[in-house]
PDB file of C-alpha atoms in Angstrom:
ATOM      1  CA  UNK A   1     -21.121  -2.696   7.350  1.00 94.00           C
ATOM      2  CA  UNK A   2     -21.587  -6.186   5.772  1.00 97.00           C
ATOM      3  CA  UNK A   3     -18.965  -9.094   6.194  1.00 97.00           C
ATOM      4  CA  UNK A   4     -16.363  -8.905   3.740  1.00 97.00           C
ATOM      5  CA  UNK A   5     -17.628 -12.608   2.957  1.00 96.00           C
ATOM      6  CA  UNK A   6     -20.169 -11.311   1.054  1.00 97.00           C
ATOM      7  CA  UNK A   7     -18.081 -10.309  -1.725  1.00 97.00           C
ATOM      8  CA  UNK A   8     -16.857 -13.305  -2.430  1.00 97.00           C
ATOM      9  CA  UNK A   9     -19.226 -14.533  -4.693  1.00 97.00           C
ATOM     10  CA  UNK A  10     -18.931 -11.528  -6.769  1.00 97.00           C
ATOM     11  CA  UNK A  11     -14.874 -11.687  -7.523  1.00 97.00           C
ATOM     12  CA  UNK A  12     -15.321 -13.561 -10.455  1.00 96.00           C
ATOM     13  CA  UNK A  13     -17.212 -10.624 -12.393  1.00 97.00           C
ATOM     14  CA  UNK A  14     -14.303  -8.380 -13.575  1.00 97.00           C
ATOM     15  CA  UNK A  15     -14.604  -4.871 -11.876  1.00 98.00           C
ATOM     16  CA  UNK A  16     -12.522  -1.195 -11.788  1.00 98.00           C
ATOM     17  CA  UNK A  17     -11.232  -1.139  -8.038  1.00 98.00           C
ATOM     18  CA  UNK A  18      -9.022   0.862  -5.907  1.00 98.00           C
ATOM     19  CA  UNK A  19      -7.165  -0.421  -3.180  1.00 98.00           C
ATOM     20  CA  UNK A  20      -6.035   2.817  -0.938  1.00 98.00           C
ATOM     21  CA  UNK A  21      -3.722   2.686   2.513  1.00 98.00           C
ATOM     22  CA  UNK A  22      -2.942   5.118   5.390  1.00 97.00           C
ATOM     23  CA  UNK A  23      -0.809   8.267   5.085  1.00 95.00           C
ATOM     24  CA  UNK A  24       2.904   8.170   5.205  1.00 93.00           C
ATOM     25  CA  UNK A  25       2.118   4.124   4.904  1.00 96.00           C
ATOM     26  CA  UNK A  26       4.565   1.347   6.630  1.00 95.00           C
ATOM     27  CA  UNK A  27       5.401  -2.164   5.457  1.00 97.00           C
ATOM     28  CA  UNK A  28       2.162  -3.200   6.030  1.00 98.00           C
ATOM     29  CA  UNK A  29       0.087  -0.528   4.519  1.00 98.00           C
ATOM     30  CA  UNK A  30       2.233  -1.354   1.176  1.00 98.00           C
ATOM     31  CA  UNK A  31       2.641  -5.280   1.831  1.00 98.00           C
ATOM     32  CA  UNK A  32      -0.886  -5.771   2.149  1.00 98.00           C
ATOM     33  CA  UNK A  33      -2.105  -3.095  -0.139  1.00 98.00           C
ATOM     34  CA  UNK A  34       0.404  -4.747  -3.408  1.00 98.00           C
ATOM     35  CA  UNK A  35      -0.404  -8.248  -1.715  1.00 98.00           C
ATOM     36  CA  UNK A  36      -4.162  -7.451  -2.657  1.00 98.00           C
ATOM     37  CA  UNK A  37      -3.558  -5.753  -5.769  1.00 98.00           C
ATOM     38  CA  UNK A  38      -1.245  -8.832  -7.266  1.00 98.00           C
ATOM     39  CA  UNK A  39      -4.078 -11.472  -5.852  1.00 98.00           C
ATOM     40  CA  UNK A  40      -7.312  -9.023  -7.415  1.00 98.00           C
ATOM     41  CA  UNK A  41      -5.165  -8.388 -10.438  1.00 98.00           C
ATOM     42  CA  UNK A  42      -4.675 -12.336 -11.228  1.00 97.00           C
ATOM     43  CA  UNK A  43      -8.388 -12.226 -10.833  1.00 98.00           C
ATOM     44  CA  UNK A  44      -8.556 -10.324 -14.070  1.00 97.00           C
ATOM     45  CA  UNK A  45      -9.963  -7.294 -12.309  1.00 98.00           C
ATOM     46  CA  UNK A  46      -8.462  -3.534 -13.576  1.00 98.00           C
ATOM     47  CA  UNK A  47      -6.742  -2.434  -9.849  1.00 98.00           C
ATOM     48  CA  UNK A  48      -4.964   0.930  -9.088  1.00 98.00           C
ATOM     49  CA  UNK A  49      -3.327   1.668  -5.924  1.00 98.00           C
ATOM     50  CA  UNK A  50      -3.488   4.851  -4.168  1.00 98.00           C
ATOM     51  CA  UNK A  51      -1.222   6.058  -1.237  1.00 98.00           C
ATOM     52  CA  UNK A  52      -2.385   9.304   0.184  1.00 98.00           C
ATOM     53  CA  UNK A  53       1.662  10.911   0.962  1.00 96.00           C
ATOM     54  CA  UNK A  54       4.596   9.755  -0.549  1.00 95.00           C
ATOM     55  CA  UNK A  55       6.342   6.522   1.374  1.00 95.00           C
ATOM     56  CA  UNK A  56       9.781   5.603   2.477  1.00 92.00           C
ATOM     57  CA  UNK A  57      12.162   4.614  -0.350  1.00 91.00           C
ATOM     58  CA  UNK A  58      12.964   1.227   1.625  1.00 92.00           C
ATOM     59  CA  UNK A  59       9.642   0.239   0.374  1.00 96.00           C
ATOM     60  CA  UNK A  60       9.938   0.927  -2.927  1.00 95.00           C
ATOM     61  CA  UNK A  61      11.771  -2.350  -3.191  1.00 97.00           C
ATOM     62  CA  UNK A  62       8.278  -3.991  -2.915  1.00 98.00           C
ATOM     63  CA  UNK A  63       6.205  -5.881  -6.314  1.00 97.00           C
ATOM     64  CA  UNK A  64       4.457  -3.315  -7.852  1.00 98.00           C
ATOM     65  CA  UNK A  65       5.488  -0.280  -5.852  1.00 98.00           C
ATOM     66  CA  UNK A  66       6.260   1.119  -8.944  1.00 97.00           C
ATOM     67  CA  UNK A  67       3.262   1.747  -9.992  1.00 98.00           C
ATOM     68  CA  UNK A  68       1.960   3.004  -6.717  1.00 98.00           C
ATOM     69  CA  UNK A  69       0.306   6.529  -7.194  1.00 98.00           C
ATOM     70  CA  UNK A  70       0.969   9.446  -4.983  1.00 98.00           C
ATOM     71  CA  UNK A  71      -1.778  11.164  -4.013  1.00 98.00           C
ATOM     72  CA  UNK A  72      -0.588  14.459  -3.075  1.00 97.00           C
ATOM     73  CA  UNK A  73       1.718  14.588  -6.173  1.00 97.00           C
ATOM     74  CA  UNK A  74      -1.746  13.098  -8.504  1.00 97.00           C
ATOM     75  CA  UNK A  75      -4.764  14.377  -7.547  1.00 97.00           C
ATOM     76  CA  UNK A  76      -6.415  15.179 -10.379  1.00 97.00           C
ATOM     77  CA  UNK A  77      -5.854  11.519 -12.005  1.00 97.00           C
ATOM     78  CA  UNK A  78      -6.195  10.282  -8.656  1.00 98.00           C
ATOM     79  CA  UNK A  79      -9.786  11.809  -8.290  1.00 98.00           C
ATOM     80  CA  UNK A  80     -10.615  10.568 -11.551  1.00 98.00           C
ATOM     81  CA  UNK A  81      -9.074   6.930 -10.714  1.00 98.00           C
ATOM     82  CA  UNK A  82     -11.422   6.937  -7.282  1.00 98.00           C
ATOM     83  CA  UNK A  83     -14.925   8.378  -9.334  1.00 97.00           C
ATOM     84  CA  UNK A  84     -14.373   5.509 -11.425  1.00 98.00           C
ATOM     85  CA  UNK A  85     -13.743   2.663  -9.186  1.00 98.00           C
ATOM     86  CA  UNK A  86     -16.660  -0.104  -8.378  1.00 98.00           C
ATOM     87  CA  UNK A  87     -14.651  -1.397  -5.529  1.00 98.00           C
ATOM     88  CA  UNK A  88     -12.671   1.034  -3.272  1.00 98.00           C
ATOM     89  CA  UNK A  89     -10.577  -1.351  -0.683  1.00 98.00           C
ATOM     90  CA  UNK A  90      -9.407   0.754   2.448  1.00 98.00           C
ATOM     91  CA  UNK A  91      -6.646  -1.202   3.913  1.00 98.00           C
ATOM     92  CA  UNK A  92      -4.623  -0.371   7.312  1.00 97.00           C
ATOM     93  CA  UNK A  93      -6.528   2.389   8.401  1.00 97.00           C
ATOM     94  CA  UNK A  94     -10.354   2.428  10.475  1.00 95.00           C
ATOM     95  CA  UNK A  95     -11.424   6.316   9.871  1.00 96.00           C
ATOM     96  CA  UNK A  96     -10.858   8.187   6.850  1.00 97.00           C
ATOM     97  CA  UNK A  97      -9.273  11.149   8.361  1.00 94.00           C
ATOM     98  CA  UNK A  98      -6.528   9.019   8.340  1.00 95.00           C
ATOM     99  CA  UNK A  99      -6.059   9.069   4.176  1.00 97.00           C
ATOM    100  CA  UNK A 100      -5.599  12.713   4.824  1.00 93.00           C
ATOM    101  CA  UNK A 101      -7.056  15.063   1.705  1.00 96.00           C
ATOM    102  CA  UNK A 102      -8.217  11.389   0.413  1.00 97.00           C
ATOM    103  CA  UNK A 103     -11.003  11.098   2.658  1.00 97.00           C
ATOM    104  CA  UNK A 104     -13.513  13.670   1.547  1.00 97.00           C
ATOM    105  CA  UNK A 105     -12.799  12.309  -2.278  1.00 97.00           C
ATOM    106  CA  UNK A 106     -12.657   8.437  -0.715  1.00 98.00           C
ATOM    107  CA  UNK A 107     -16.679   9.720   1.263  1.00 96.00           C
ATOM    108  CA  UNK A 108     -17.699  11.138  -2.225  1.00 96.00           C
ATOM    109  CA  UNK A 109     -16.991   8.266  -4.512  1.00 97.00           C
ATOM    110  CA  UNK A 110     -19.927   6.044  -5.471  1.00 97.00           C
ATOM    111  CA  UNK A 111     -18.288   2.996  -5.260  1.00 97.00           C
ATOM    112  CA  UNK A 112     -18.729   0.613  -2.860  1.00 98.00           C
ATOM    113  CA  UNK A 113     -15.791   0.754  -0.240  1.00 98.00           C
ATOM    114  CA  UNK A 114     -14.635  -2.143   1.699  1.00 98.00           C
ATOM    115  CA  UNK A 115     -12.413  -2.250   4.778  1.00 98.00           C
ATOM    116  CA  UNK A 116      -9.735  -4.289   5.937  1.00 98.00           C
ATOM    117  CA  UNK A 117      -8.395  -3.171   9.003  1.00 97.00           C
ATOM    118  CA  UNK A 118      -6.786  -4.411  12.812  1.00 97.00           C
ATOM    119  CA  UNK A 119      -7.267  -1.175  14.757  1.00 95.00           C
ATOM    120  CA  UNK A 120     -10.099  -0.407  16.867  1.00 94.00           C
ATOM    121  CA  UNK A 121     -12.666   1.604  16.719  1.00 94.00           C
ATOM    122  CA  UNK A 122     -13.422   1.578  13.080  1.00 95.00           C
ATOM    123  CA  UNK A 123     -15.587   4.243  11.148  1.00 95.00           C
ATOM    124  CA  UNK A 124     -17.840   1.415  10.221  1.00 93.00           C
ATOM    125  CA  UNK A 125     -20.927   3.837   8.581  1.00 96.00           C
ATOM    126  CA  UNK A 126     -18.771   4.833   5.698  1.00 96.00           C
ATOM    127  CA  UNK A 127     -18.163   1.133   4.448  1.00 97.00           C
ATOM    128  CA  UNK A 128     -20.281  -1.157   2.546  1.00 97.00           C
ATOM    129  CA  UNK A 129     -18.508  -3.945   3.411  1.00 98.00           C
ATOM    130  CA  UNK A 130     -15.260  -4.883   5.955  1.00 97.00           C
ATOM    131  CA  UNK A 131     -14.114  -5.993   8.309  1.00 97.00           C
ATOM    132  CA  UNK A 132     -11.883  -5.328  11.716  1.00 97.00           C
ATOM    133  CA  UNK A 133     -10.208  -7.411  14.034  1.00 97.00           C
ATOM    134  CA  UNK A 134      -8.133  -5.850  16.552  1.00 96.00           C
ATOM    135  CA  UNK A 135      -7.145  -9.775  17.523  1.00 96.00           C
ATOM    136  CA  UNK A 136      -5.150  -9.781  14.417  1.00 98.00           C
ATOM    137  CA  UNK A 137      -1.264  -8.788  13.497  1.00 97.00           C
ATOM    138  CA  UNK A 138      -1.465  -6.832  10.982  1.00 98.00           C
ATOM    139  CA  UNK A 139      -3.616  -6.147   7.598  1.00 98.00           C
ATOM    140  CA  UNK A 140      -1.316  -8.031   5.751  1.00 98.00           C
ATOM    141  CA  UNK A 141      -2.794 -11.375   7.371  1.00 98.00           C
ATOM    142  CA  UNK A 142      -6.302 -10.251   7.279  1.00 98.00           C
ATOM    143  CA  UNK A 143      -5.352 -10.064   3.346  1.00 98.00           C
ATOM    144  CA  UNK A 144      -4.132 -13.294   3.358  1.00 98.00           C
ATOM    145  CA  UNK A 145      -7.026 -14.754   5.621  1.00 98.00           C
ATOM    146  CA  UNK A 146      -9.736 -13.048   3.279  1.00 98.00           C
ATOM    147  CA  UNK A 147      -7.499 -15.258   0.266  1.00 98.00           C
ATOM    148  CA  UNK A 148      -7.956 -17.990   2.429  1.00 98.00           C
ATOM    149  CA  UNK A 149     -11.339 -17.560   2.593  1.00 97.00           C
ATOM    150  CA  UNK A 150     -12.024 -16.552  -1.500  1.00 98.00           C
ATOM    151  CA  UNK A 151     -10.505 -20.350  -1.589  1.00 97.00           C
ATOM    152  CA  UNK A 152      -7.573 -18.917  -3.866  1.00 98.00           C
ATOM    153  CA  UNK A 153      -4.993 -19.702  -1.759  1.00 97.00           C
ATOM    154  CA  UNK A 154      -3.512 -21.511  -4.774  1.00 97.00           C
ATOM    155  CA  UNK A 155      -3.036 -17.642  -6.595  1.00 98.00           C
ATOM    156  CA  UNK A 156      -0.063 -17.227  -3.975  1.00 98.00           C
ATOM    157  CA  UNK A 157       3.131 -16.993  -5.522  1.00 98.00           C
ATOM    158  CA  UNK A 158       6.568 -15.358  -4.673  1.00 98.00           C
ATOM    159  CA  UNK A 159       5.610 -12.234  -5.676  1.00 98.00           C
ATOM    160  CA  UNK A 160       2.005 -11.677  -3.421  1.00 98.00           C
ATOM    161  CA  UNK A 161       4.503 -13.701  -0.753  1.00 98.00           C
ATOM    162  CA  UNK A 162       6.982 -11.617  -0.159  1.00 98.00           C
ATOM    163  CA  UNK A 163       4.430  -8.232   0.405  1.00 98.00           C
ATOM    164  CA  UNK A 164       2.223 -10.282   2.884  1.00 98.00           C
ATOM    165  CA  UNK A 165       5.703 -11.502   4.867  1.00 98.00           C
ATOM    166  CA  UNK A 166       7.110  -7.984   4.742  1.00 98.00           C
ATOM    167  CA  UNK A 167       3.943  -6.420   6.256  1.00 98.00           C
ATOM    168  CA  UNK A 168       3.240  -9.422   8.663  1.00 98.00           C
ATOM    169  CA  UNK A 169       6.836  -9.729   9.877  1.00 97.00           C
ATOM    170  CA  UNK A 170       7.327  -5.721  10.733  1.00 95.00           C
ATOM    171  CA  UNK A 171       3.812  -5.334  12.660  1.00 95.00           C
ATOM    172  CA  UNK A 172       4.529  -8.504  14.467  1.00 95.00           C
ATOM    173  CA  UNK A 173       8.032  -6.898  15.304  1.00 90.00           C
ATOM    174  CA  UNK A 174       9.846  -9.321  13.438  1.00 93.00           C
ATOM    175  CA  UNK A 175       7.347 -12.235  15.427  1.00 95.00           C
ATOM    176  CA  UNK A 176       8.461 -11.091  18.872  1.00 89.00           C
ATOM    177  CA  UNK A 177       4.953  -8.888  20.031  1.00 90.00           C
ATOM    178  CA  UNK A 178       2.272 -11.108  21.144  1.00 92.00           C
ATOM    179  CA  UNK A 179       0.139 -10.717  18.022  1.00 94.00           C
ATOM    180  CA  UNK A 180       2.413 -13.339  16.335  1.00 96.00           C
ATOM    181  CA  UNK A 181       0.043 -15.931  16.990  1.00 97.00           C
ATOM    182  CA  UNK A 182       0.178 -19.714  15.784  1.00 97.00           C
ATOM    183  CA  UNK A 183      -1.771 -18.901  13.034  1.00 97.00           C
ATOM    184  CA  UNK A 184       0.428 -16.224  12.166  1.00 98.00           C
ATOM    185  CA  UNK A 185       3.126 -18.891  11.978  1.00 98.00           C
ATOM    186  CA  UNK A 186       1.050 -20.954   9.848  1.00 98.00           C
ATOM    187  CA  UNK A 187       0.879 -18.059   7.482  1.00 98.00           C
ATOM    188  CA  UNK A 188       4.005 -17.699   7.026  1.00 98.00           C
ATOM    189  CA  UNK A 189       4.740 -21.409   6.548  1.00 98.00           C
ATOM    190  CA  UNK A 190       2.235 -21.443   3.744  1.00 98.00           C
ATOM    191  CA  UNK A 191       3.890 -18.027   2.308  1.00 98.00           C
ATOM    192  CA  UNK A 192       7.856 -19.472   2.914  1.00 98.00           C
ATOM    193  CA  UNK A 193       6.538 -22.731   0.492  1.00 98.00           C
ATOM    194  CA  UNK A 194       6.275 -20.270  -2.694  1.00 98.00           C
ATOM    195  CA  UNK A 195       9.826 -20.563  -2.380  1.00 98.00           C
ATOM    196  CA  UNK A 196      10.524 -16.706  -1.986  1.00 97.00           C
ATOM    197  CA  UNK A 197      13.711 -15.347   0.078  1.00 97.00           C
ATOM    198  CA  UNK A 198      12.877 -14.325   2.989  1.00 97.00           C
ATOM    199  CA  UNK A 199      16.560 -13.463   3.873  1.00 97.00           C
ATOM    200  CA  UNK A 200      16.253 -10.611   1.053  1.00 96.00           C
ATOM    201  CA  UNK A 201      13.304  -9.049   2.583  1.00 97.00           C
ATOM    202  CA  UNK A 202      14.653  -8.569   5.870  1.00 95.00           C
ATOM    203  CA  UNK A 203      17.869  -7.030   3.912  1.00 96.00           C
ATOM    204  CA  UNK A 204      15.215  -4.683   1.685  1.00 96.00           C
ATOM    205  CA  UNK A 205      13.534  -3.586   5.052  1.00 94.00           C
ATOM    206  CA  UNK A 206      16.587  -3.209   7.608  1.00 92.00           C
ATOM    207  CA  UNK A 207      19.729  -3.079   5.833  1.00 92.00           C
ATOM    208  CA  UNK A 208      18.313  -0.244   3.031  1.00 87.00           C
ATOM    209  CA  UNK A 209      18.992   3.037   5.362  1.00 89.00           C
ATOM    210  CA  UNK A 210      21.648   6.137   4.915  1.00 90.00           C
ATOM    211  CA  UNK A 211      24.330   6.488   7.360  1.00 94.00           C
ATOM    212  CA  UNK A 212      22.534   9.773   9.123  1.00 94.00           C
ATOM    213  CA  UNK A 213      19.262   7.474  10.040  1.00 94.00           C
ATOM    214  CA  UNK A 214      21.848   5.810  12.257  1.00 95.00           C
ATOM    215  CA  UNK A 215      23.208   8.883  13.649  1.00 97.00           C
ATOM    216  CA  UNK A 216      20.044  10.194  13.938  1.00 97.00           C
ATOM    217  CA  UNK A 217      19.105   7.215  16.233  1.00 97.00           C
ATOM    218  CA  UNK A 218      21.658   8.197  18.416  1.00 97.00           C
ATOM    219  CA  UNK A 219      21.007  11.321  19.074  1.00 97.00           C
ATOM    220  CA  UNK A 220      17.562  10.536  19.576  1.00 97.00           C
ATOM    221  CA  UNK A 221      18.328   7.568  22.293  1.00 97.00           C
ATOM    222  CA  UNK A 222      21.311   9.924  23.786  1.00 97.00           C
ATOM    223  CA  UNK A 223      19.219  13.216  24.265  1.00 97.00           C
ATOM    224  CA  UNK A 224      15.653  13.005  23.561  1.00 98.00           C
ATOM    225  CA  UNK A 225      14.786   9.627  25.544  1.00 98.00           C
ATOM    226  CA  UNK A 226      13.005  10.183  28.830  1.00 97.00           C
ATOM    227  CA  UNK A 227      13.066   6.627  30.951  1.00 97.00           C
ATOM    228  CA  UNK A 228       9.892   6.945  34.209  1.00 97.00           C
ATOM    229  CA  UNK A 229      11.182   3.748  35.849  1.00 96.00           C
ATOM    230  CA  UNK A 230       8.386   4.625  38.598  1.00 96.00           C
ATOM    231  CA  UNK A 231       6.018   3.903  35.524  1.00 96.00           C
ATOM    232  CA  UNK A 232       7.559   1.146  33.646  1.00 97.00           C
ATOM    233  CA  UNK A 233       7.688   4.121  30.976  1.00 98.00           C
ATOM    234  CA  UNK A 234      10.061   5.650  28.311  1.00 98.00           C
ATOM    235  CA  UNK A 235       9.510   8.711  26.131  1.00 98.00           C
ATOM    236  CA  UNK A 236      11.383  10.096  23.059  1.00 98.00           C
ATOM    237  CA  UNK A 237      10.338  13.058  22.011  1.00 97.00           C
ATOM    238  CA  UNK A 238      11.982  14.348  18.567  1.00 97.00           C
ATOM    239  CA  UNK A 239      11.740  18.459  18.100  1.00 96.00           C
ATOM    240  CA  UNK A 240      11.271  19.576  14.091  1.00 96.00           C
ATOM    241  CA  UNK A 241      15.169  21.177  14.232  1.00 96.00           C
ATOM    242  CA  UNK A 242      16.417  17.170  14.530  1.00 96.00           C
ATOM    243  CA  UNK A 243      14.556  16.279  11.569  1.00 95.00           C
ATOM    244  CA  UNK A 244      16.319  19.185   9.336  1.00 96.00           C
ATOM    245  CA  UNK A 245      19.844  18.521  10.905  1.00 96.00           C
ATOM    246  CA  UNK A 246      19.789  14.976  10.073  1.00 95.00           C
ATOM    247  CA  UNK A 247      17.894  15.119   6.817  1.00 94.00           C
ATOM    248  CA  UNK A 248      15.327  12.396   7.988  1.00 92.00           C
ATOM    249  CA  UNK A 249      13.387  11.575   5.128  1.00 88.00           C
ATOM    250  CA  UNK A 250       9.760   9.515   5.267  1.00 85.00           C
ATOM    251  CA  UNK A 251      10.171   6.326   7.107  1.00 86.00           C
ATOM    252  CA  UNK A 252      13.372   7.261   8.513  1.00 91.00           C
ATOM    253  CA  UNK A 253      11.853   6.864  12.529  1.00 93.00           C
ATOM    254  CA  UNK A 254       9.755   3.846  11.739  1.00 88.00           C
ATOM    255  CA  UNK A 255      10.870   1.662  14.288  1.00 88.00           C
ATOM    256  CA  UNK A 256      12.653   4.159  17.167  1.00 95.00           C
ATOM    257  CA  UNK A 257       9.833   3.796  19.234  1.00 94.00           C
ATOM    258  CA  UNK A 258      10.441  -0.070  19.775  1.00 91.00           C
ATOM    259  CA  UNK A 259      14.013   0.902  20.875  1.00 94.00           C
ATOM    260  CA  UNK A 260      13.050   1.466  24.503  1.00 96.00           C
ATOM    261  CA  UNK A 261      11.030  -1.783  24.880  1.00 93.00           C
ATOM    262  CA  UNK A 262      14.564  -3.384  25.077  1.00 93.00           C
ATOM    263  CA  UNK A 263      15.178  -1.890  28.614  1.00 96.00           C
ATOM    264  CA  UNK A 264      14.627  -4.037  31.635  1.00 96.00           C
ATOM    265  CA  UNK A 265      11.231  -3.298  33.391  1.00 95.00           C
ATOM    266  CA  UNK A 266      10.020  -0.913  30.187  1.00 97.00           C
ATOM    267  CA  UNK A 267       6.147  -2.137  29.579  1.00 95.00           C
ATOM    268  CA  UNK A 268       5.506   1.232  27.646  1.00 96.00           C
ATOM    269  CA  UNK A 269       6.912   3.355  24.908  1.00 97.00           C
ATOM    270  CA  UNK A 270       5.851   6.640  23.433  1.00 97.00           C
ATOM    271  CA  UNK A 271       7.593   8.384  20.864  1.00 97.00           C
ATOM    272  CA  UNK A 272       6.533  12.095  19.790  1.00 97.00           C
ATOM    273  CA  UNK A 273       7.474  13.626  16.860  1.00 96.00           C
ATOM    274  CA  UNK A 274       7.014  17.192  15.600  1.00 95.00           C
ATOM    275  CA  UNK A 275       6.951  17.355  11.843  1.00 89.00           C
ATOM    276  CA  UNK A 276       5.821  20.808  11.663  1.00 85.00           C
ATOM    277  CA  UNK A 277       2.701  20.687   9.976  1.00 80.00           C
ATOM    278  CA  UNK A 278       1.753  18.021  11.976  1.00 85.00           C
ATOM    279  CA  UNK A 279       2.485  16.132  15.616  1.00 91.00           C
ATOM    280  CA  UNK A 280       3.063  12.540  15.424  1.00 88.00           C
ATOM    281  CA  UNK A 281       2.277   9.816  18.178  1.00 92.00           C
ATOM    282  CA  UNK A 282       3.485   6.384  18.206  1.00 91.00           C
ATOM    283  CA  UNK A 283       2.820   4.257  21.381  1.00 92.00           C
ATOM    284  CA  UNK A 284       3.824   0.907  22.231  1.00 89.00           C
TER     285      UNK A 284
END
């Protein structure tokens, strides 16, 4: 895999690129994803983005999540979109697996893919170029870094802004996890001078749920949180039938796993979640 610096000197030549995220993506999947696709679009590039699943209604609030494609719900178009592309960016995620029926089309596409991604252990063979720092917050900043670096830090405006602070500020946990480092801060400075509302995004990402996400919260803190104090440990574990009672819809339990962090002496959190077709692990 070659430095993601090396495509610098090539933005200027207009090309057909894909920017794709992780499954069932978050704030930052999308921030950073639309963040990208605004900045690449100014650049007079053609850009489609390409979640694999659908994605939490909260997020549909975002600039440009309109015309976010669903994979599962396109794949035909979307196959032809990805066959296409020159550029394929691969943003939140470090093995394709985690694109879900994406990857094998993502593998099989000629273009060159390029990866921008915080987790470790990265699939590094399959990308041309990339790169991955687990020292960093989130993909959102690495987006804004790799700006940075393109010196078109002036092509920042409200709009790429307020993606960039919504994925930055939720996997920072709103700047409290020790991630939030002082250059994070000095992102978000540079971001909070565009002028956009920062107040409104908070609103758009917290204060956008149905009354049974709460309810379902409480259930899941009342009955299906575990606390090891002899570990410095707490578990949730959420069974399929709580899903179907409270009608929890896609990025209904982002965040419950944080909820146990709040206890005194709780270093650990793991929160379990059987959606049927699949088991999903969050640790913190």
């Amino acid at each position: 895999m070659q430095p993601i610096t090396d495509i610098i000197p090539l933005l200027p030549d207009p090309r057909s690129i894909v920017i794709v995220m992780h499954q069932k993506p978050d704030a930052d999947a999308m921030g950073s994803s639309l963040g990208l696709y605004h900045i690449l679009t100014g650049l007079g590039h053609e850009v489609r983005v390409i979640s694999p699943t659908n994605w939490a209604e909260w997020l549909s609030w975002m600039p440009g999540a309109e015309g976010v494609i669903d994979y599962e719900l396109n794949m035909v178009m979307s196959n032809g979109i990805l066959e296409k592309a020159d550029w394929i960016f691969c943003l939140d995620f470090n093995v394709l697996h985690r694109t879900r029926k994406m990857a094998e089309p993502i593998e099989k596409a000629p273009g060159k893919r390029i990866l921008i991604d915080h987790h470790q252990q990265p699939q590094k063979e399959v990308f041309t170029y990339g790169i991955s720092d687990t020292s960093k917050s989130s993909a959102s900043e690495m987006v804004f870094d790799f700006i940075e670096s393109a010196s078109i830090g002036h092509r920042i405006n409200q709009t790429v802004a307020q993606c960039l602070f919504a994925g930055v500020m939720t996997d920072t946990g709103s700047f409290r996890f020790s991630s939030a480092t002082s250059s994070v801060h000095r992102m978000v400075a540079f971001l909070k001078d565009t002028g956009f509302d920062h107040t409104k995004v908070y609103e758009n990402l917290f204060d956008n749920f149905l009354e049974n996400r709460l309810r379902f919260i409480g259930h899941a803190l009342l009955n299906r949180m575990e606390v090891f104090y002899e570990y410095n440990t707490a578990l949730i574990s959420i069974p399929w039938k709580d899903l179907v009672k409270y009608q929890i819809r896609t990025g209904d339990t982002e965040g419950l796993v944080n909820y146990p962090l709040c206890i005194q002496g709780i270093k650990f959190a793991a929160l379990i979640i059987d959606r049927d077709e699949e088991i999903k692990c969050s640790f913190r």
